[in-house]
Amino acid sequence: MRHLVWFRADLRVADNPALYEAAVAGARVSAIYIDSPGQWQQHGRSAMQRDFLSRNLQALAEQLAALGMPLTLLSAETFDEVPGVLSAWLQQHPQDALYANRELGIDERRRDKAVQQALADKMAIRVFNGDCVFQHGSLTTRSGDMYKVFTPFAKTWLAQLRATGYRLLPPPAAQGEPVTANAVELGGERVASDHWPAGEVAAAERLAAFCQQDLRDYGAQRDYPATEGTSSLSPYLALGVLSPNQCLAAMEQELDGLPMSRGEAGFVWLNELIWREFYRHLLVAYPRLSMSRAFKPDTDALQWSQDREGFVAWCTGKTGYPIVDAAMRCLNETGWMHNRLRMIVASFLTKDLHIDWRMGEAYFMSRLIDGELAANNGGWQWAAGTGADAAPYFRVFNPTTQGERFDANGDFIRRWVPELTQVPEKLIHGPHDWLDNHEMGHGYPKPIVDHKRARLHAIAMFDALKDPEVT
Ligand code: FAD
């Protein structure tokens, strides 16, 4: 018996249901990854993430080779070509069954349907849940619908965890002697990023270090971007180098049990993992989220601005709001941004500049090393007020007071906005008068928008949805 495992966003050998099930049956296992560079571009994903993908693929090939399982890299320009490329390869390398873990986006689901149709009468196809603790569609309201609000979803998720626990799978046993790993690195831009070592061993080390050092304090530390109070595991989770079950297991080991309710040490982190699951379950239940449509259909009628100048100022970190500018420059340089900052800059783009959240979502995707549709779309729609359980439309972050609260002495700002390094601590969030007086602006821009007025305009935009006569 020959089983083929098709790796996608699950680049790990441990806790990988498709790989585990393919191997446990005693079959001879080999593996493929199908690179789709054109699709990557169509999805607007970043060079930084592609580089990270490439390095993780190589690490995976080596892990698999040590188990005696060769990984072959195939290429199909776009998803449309995948069934043909796969069929042609299978003619040369016949298999009895194809194993894969489900992907959630609509394009991925359409690709998988086409593969299913092309191969169904030739071989068995088995698909698994590898990216969430509980399978999409398995947690529903009494009437069988997906939850639209986070809190009841989280309650049901926790009840399920209490009832069934989670299933953590070991890596498969080696099938004979190790083989030589194929070279599977992708072509493309090399982007140096020592901060993100590749492979599941590196991911496991980072997870263990986070649990030992920061998990207990996460609730108190997680909102301050100048400190490393969060796990920085998102790039690994986004490509499936790490699974959420592995996060639960590490947390359980560290705390001698899982925190199951608010107030228990570590619960705040668990809650973030549940947000991750919430957005993933939503993406499957509401295909329109994969199609740039608002979760709340009525908000599709919002009159967003197309202000190109404002958008460029936001992208390049030149809005004149120090915390926004520091955050955007950090993103541009590192491919990563702290969650508090993602909320601040997303609110600024949509509620201060009134620019379409889809433009921000796409820009994030083009820059992030952890870009993934469910969380990115969820985060943007939350900030814009168009999403499931979104921030109420009248709640508009004030970028100055957000800076004062979460980067009080301006350490984060000074790290990323060199024009402001000399500004005294108490003026760092409103430095313009001081810069004028000291002729030390070095070109740091004046605020491109008046927050108070912009806030009122944002509220009026949403009010107009209720009564189109009011604009
Ligand atoms: P931690 O705080 O340590 O959390 C652990 C893990 O939980 C994260 O790695 C992530 O997988 C998950 N998680 C945490 N917060 C959230 C959240 N609010 N929603 C969903 N999952 C969460 N996350 C991405 O992984 N990819 C994205 O493309 C992305 N885009 C975002 C866009 C916006 C506008 C906003 C507001 C949030 C976005 N997030 C995204 C969610 C969150 O900002 C990041 O997951 C988090 O900052 C990653 O840092 P960390 O690994 O240190 O997280």
XYZ file of N, CA, C and O in Angstrom, residues 322-467:
584
model
N 2.330 59.482 16.418
C 3.532 58.689 16.672
C 3.294 57.186 16.845
O 4.042 56.381 16.286
N 2.256 56.797 17.583
C 2.085 55.355 17.825
C 1.691 54.634 16.531
O 2.121 53.510 16.261
N 0.893 55.299 15.704
C 0.489 54.710 14.417
C 1.722 54.577 13.517
O 1.962 53.531 12.896
N 2.517 55.631 13.471
C 3.682 55.620 12.580
C 4.719 54.589 13.020
O 5.298 53.880 12.190
N 4.936 54.496 14.343
C 5.901 53.505 14.843
C 5.426 52.102 14.474
O 6.209 51.257 14.014
N 4.134 51.856 14.649
C 3.591 50.524 14.368
C 3.756 50.166 12.886
O 4.189 49.061 12.547
N 3.439 51.108 12.005
C 3.503 50.802 10.572
C 4.948 50.622 10.106
O 5.243 49.767 9.276
N 5.838 51.405 10.674
C 7.245 51.240 10.279
C 7.782 49.900 10.788
O 8.580 49.245 10.119
N 7.340 49.499 11.973
C 7.738 48.190 12.510
C 7.228 47.074 11.584
O 7.973 46.145 11.234
N 5.992 47.192 11.159
C 5.434 46.193 10.237
C 6.255 46.135 8.947
O 6.626 45.054 8.474
N 6.529 47.301 8.375
C 7.247 47.341 7.097
C 8.637 46.733 7.213
O 9.126 46.091 6.288
N 9.243 46.908 8.356
C 10.615 46.439 8.536
C 10.673 44.957 8.921
O 11.509 44.213 8.418
N 9.768 44.537 9.815
C 9.911 43.186 10.405
C 8.882 42.180 9.902
O 9.052 40.982 10.100
N 7.790 42.640 9.305
C 6.734 41.714 8.890
C 5.822 41.304 10.035
O 4.986 40.411 9.874
N 5.959 41.923 11.168
C 5.134 41.545 12.326
C 4.696 42.790 13.061
O 5.395 43.808 13.037
N 3.538 42.726 13.695
C 3.065 43.846 14.505
C 2.337 43.292 15.720
O 1.617 42.292 15.623
N 2.543 43.954 16.836
C 1.904 43.587 18.100
C 0.378 43.743 17.966
O -0.101 44.658 17.298
N -0.378 42.874 18.660
C -1.836 42.900 18.513
C -2.455 44.250 18.884
O -3.340 44.748 18.186
N -1.995 44.869 19.975
C -2.563 46.166 20.379
C -2.375 47.179 19.249
O -3.255 47.962 18.941
N -1.212 47.117 18.610
C -0.921 48.072 17.528
C -1.762 47.772 16.289
O -2.185 48.686 15.578
N -1.990 46.476 16.041
C -2.850 46.135 14.885
C -4.222 46.773 15.079
O -4.819 47.310 14.144
N -4.719 46.715 16.336
C -6.040 47.306 16.590
C -5.995 48.823 16.413
O -6.901 49.418 15.847
N -4.903 49.439 16.888
C -4.815 50.910 16.800
C -4.724 51.361 15.334
O -5.451 52.262 14.900
N -3.846 50.721 14.556
C -3.663 51.212 13.175
C -4.878 50.872 12.303
O -5.198 51.606 11.362
N -5.539 49.759 12.628
C -6.728 49.399 11.840
C -7.857 50.384 12.150
O -8.598 50.817 11.250
N -7.975 50.750 13.418
C -8.984 51.736 13.773
C -8.651 53.074 13.111
O -9.542 53.763 12.587
N -7.377 53.432 13.105
C -6.983 54.719 12.517
C -7.324 54.759 11.022
O -7.871 55.750 10.520
N -7.016 53.680 10.324
C -7.277 53.686 8.874
C -8.778 53.806 8.594
O -9.202 54.575 7.724
N -9.561 53.041 9.351
C -10.985 52.981 9.021
C -11.801 54.103 9.665
O -12.728 54.624 9.046
N -11.453 54.473 10.895
C -12.311 55.418 11.617
C -11.761 56.847 11.608
O -12.498 57.793 11.852
N -10.453 56.995 11.386
C -9.891 58.356 11.309
C -9.723 58.791 9.851
O -9.989 59.943 9.513
N -9.262 57.857 9.019
C -9.098 58.215 7.595
C -10.307 57.764 6.771
O -10.423 58.127 5.601
N -11.163 56.924 7.360
C -12.394 56.444 6.703
C -12.076 55.695 5.420
O -12.838 55.729 4.455
N -10.935 55.040 5.424
C -10.525 54.269 4.238
C -10.996 52.832 4.401
O -10.996 52.268 5.500
N -11.381 52.253 3.299
C -11.960 50.913 3.265
C -11.062 49.890 3.975
O -9.875 49.791 3.671
N -11.661 49.136 4.909
C -10.905 48.121 5.655
C -10.239 47.116 4.727
O -9.196 46.536 5.056
N -10.838 46.904 3.530
C -10.248 45.925 2.604
C -8.858 46.360 2.140
O -7.993 45.520 1.869
N -8.653 47.696 2.054
C -7.323 48.174 1.653
C -6.304 47.900 2.758
O -5.163 47.515 2.497
N -6.728 48.078 3.994
C -5.837 47.775 5.120
C -5.572 46.284 5.226
O -4.433 45.851 5.456
N -6.623 45.495 5.043
C -6.480 44.038 5.117
C -5.449 43.570 4.076
O -4.558 42.775 4.367
N -5.588 44.103 2.853
C -4.680 43.690 1.774
C -3.249 44.163 2.068
O -2.287 43.434 1.835
N -3.136 45.375 2.601
C -1.775 45.864 2.887
C -1.118 45.000 3.968
O 0.050 44.622 3.847
N -1.867 44.675 4.997
C -1.326 43.791 6.047
C -0.857 42.474 5.418
O 0.225 41.990 5.695
N -1.712 41.908 4.580
C -1.392 40.607 3.978
C -0.088 40.690 3.183
O 0.699 39.758 3.169
N 0.103 41.836 2.530
C 1.288 41.986 1.672
C 2.557 42.188 2.496
O 3.652 42.174 1.937
N 2.410 42.386 3.790
C 3.579 42.656 4.631
C 3.816 41.627 5.733
O 4.948 41.427 6.165
N 2.733 41.008 6.219
C 2.857 40.188 7.430
C 3.560 38.855 7.190
O 3.299 38.183 6.191
N 4.382 38.452 8.127
C 4.954 37.104 8.095
C 3.934 36.098 8.638
O 4.025 34.908 8.358
N 2.950 36.575 9.384
C 1.930 35.664 9.928
C 0.574 35.849 9.228
O -0.449 35.403 9.748
N 0.591 36.491 8.057
C -0.683 36.785 7.394
C -1.512 35.523 7.175
O -1.026 34.548 6.626
N -2.724 35.546 7.645
C -3.644 34.444 7.318
C -5.064 34.993 7.299
O -5.436 35.842 8.105
N -5.815 34.500 6.319
C -7.095 35.109 5.982
C -8.042 35.231 7.170
O -8.630 36.293 7.396
N -8.213 34.153 7.928
C -9.261 34.166 8.960
C -8.995 35.251 10.015
O -9.859 36.084 10.298
N -7.784 35.265 10.580
C -7.487 36.223 11.655
C -7.356 37.636 11.101
O -7.766 38.608 11.748
N -6.794 37.757 9.899
C -6.598 39.091 9.338
C -7.946 39.721 8.987
O -8.246 40.847 9.370
N -8.763 38.955 8.297
C -10.096 39.441 7.959
C -10.895 39.707 9.236
O -11.552 40.752 9.363
N -10.808 38.775 10.183
C -11.540 38.950 11.441
C -11.099 40.214 12.163
O -11.929 41.000 12.634
N -9.786 40.426 12.240
C -9.250 41.596 12.942
C -9.658 42.887 12.256
O -10.056 43.860 12.910
N -9.585 42.900 10.932
C -9.943 44.126 10.202
C -11.427 44.431 10.311
O -11.835 45.569 10.522
N -12.239 43.390 10.179
C -13.687 43.650 10.252
C -14.091 44.005 11.686
O -15.029 44.769 11.899
N -13.368 43.466 12.656
C -13.628 43.847 14.049
C -13.373 45.349 14.206
O -14.196 46.089 14.744
N -12.208 45.792 13.718
C -11.829 47.201 13.900
C -12.742 48.137 13.112
O -13.089 49.225 13.575
N -13.140 47.711 11.926
C -13.957 48.573 11.058
C -15.409 48.628 11.504
O -16.169 49.489 11.057
N -15.808 47.686 12.361
C -17.205 47.664 12.800
C -18.117 46.941 11.820
O -19.342 47.068 11.895
N -17.545 46.144 10.927
C -18.364 45.442 9.928
C -18.451 43.949 10.229
O -19.110 43.204 9.502
N -17.720 43.487 11.269
C -17.532 42.049 11.447
C -18.411 41.420 12.495
O -19.239 42.078 13.130
N -18.186 40.093 12.684
C -18.889 39.349 13.722
C -18.362 39.840 15.054
O -17.153 39.920 15.245
N -19.249 40.158 15.967
C -18.855 40.615 17.298
C -17.832 41.754 17.209
O -16.841 41.790 17.942
N -18.058 42.672 16.267
C -17.100 43.757 16.034
C -17.155 44.786 17.148
O -18.106 44.849 17.926
N -16.116 45.624 17.187
C -16.147 46.770 18.095
C -17.363 47.615 17.728
O -17.609 47.852 16.549
N -18.139 48.097 18.737
C -19.302 48.930 18.396
C -18.855 50.125 17.563
O -17.769 50.663 17.796
N -19.681 50.528 16.601
C -19.219 51.535 15.637
C -18.882 52.866 16.268
O -18.054 53.617 15.779
N -19.503 53.138 17.434
C -19.248 54.429 18.078
C -18.003 54.385 18.980
O -17.596 55.373 19.534
N -17.394 53.186 19.078
C -16.165 53.091 19.874
C -14.981 53.302 18.938
O -14.615 52.434 18.156
N -14.417 54.498 18.984
C -13.328 54.835 18.069
C -12.062 55.046 18.899
O -12.045 55.907 19.791
N -11.045 54.255 18.635
C -9.789 54.408 19.382
C -9.227 55.798 19.164
O -9.152 56.267 18.021
N -8.807 56.447 20.243
C -8.082 57.712 20.132
C -6.588 57.372 20.047
O -6.024 56.834 21.005
N -5.944 57.649 18.898
C -4.563 57.179 18.736
C -3.592 57.818 19.725
O -2.566 57.229 20.044
N -3.929 59.000 20.223
C -3.028 59.653 21.181
C -3.149 58.994 22.553
O -2.153 58.596 23.160
N -4.381 58.818 23.020
C -4.521 58.221 24.360
C -4.151 56.737 24.351
O -3.643 56.221 25.349
N -4.349 56.064 23.201
C -3.892 54.666 23.114
C -2.374 54.609 23.299
O -1.852 53.765 24.018
N -1.686 55.544 22.653
C -0.227 55.620 22.809
C 0.147 55.890 24.260
O 1.032 55.249 24.833
N -0.559 56.843 24.868
C -0.243 57.200 26.262
C -0.451 56.010 27.201
O 0.312 55.797 28.136
N -1.482 55.233 26.930
C -1.777 54.091 27.817
C -0.811 52.932 27.610
O -0.373 52.296 28.556
N -0.514 52.641 26.343
C 0.184 51.372 26.081
C 1.666 51.527 25.714
O 2.370 50.533 25.588
N 2.088 52.781 25.517
C 3.526 53.010 25.322
C 3.867 54.287 26.089
O 4.394 55.254 25.527
N 3.575 54.257 27.387
C 3.547 55.477 28.200
C 4.825 56.305 28.073
O 4.756 57.510 27.855
N 5.982 55.687 28.180
C 7.196 56.506 28.105
C 7.778 56.578 26.699
O 8.874 57.111 26.499
N 7.062 56.019 25.734
C 7.441 56.202 24.332
C 8.598 55.321 23.865
O 9.171 55.559 22.802
N 8.911 54.273 24.623
C 10.045 53.403 24.224
C 9.835 52.799 22.844
O 10.753 52.742 22.034
N 8.614 52.325 22.600
C 8.349 51.697 21.304
C 8.425 52.738 20.188
O 9.020 52.503 19.134
N 7.857 53.909 20.431
C 7.863 54.964 19.413
C 9.297 55.348 19.056
O 9.665 55.431 17.877
N 10.124 55.546 20.060
C 11.515 55.979 19.780
C 12.282 54.928 19.002
O 13.149 55.256 18.202
N 11.930 53.648 19.214
C 12.625 52.566 18.494
C 12.375 52.666 16.995
O 13.216 52.332 16.187
N 11.192 53.150 16.589
C 10.806 53.079 15.178
C 10.684 54.425 14.491
O 10.578 54.477 13.260
N 10.643 55.502 15.263
C 10.510 56.834 14.637
C 11.706 57.680 15.070
O 11.626 58.424 16.053
N 12.801 57.596 14.337
C 14.026 58.277 14.777
C 13.850 59.789 14.859
O 14.527 60.440 15.661
N 12.922 60.363 14.092
C 12.694 61.813 14.165
C 12.284 62.240 15.579
O 12.366 63.424 15.919
N 11.824 61.280 16.405
C 11.276 61.650 17.712
C 12.179 61.260 18.885
O 11.770 61.395 20.047
N 13.386 60.813 18.590
C 14.217 60.300 19.693
C 14.525 61.363 20.757
O 14.657 61.035 21.922
N 14.615 62.620 20.351
C 14.987 63.675 21.324
C 13.788 64.241 22.089
O 13.969 65.021 23.019
N 12.604 63.882 21.681
C 11.411 64.495 22.288
C 11.269 64.044 23.753
O 11.388 62.851 24.045
N 11.026 64.982 24.685
C 10.878 64.584 26.098
C 9.730 63.593 26.277
O 8.733 63.648 25.546
N 9.916 62.729 27.281
C 8.971 61.619 27.499
C 7.510 62.085 27.532
O 6.644 61.512 26.884
N 7.254 63.178 28.296
C 5.834 63.535 28.478
C 5.210 64.159 27.226
O 4.003 64.338 27.165
N 6.018 64.468 26.217
C 5.465 65.071 24.997
C 5.484 64.118 23.802
O 5.109 64.499 22.700
N 5.921 62.894 24.044
C 6.194 61.987 22.915
C 4.931 61.674 22.096
O 4.995 61.422 20.907
N 3.773 61.727 22.732
C 2.539 61.385 21.992
C 1.904 62.584 21.294
O 0.960 62.416 20.517
N 2.438 63.768 21.595
C 1.968 64.984 20.911
C 3.167 65.894 20.712
O 3.258 66.961 21.331
N 4.099 65.510 19.874
C 5.419 66.165 19.861
C 5.510 67.408 18.990
O 6.558 68.046 18.951
N 4.425 67.809 18.304
C 4.596 68.778 17.211
C 5.022 70.168 17.677
O 5.904 70.764 17.063
N 4.430 70.670 18.760
C 4.828 71.998 19.235
C 6.301 71.992 19.633
O 7.061 72.895 19.305
N 6.674 70.951 20.349
C 8.070 70.861 20.804
C 9.010 70.798 19.590
O 10.039 71.480 19.561
N 8.651 70.028 18.604
C 9.495 69.917 17.406
C 9.602 71.274 16.709
O 10.685 71.679 16.282
N 8.458 71.996 16.639
C 8.482 73.325 16.007
C 9.428 74.260 16.771
O 10.249 74.945 16.176
N 9.291 74.234 18.114
C 10.095 75.141 18.936
C 11.593 74.827 18.881
O 12.423 75.683 19.070
N 11.900 73.580 18.648
C 13.311 73.187 18.659
C 13.870 72.976 17.261
O 14.995 72.508 17.113
N 13.065 73.329 16.271
C 13.476 73.133 14.875
C 14.096 71.755 14.684
O 15.161 71.591 14.107
N 13.438 70.753 15.300
C 13.998 69.400 15.223
C 13.028 68.427 14.581
O 13.014 67.244 14.892
N 12.186 68.938 13.708
C 11.191 68.073 13.099
C 11.786 67.005 12.220
O 11.270 65.922 12.103
N 12.889 67.289 11.614
C 13.482 66.357 10.645
C 12.423 65.809 9.707
O 12.447 64.644 9.339
N 11.457 66.618 9.387
C 10.447 66.183 8.420
C 9.325 65.360 9.028
O 8.513 64.807 8.301
N 9.283 65.228 10.369
C 8.168 64.458 10.929
C 6.861 65.201 10.651
O 6.740 66.388 10.962
N 5.891 64.520 10.031
C 4.696 65.244 9.576
C 3.784 65.718 10.700
O 3.752 65.134 11.773
N 3.032 66.759 10.394
C 1.935 67.189 11.267
C 0.814 66.150 11.131
O 0.731 65.464 10.115
N -0.065 66.030 12.145
C -1.176 65.057 12.029
C -1.958 65.279 10.732
O -2.317 66.420 10.425
N -2.173 64.216 9.986
C -2.839 64.385 8.687
C -4.354 64.498 8.841
O -5.070 64.730 7.862
N -4.817 64.303 10.068
C -6.261 64.381 10.278
C -6.516 64.838 11.711
O -5.689 64.590 12.599
N -7.648 65.522 11.918
C -8.028 65.922 13.263
C -8.887 64.803 13.851
O -9.991 64.522 13.345
N -8.380 64.168 14.912
C -9.058 62.966 15.410
C -10.501 63.229 15.836
O -11.402 62.436 15.533
N -10.719 64.365 16.531
C -12.073 64.618 17.054
C -13.089 64.687 15.922
O -14.167 64.082 15.971
N -12.718 65.430 14.885
C -13.659 65.570 13.758
C -13.824 64.247 13.000
O -14.912 63.865 12.592
N -12.682 63.560 12.840
C -12.709 62.288 12.096
C -13.611 61.275 12.802
O -14.352 60.525 12.168
N -13.564 61.304 14.132
C -14.380 60.370 14.916
C -15.869 60.626 14.657
O -16.649 59.697 14.430
N -16.236 61.899 14.674
C -17.647 62.230 14.454
C -18.089 61.815 13.054
O -19.188 61.298 12.848
N -17.192 62.004 12.092
C -17.516 61.607 10.716
C -17.729 60.082 10.636
O -18.650 59.608 9.969
N -16.864 59.334 11.338
C -16.987 57.864 11.307
C -18.345 57.447 11.871
O -19.034 56.588 11.303
N -18.731 58.083 12.981
C -20.011 57.720 13.603
C -21.157 58.081 12.651
O -22.106 57.298 12.473
N -21.026 59.227 11.989
C -22.073 59.646 11.046
C -22.185 58.663 9.870
O -23.291 58.389 9.385
N -21.060 58.121 9.434
C -21.103 57.132 8.329
C -21.972 55.938 8.701
O -22.758 55.433 7.912
N -21.797 55.486 9.952
C -22.581 54.325 10.391
C -24.037 54.716 10.647
O -24.955 53.946 10.347
N -24.237 55.924 11.192
C -25.610 56.381 11.423
C -26.366 56.440 10.095
O -27.557 56.142 10.032
N -25.657 56.812 9.050
C -26.304 56.939 7.741
C -26.828 55.594 7.237
O -27.748 55.541 6.418
N -26.258 54.507 7.743
C -26.750 53.182 7.328
C -28.157 52.950 7.844
O -28.978 52.297 7.204
N -28.396 53.523 9.071
C -29.724 53.335 9.672
C -30.729 54.224 8.976
O -31.863 53.862 8.775
N -30.288 55.419 8.625
C -31.175 56.370 7.964
C -30.432 57.022 6.802
O -29.708 58.008 6.980
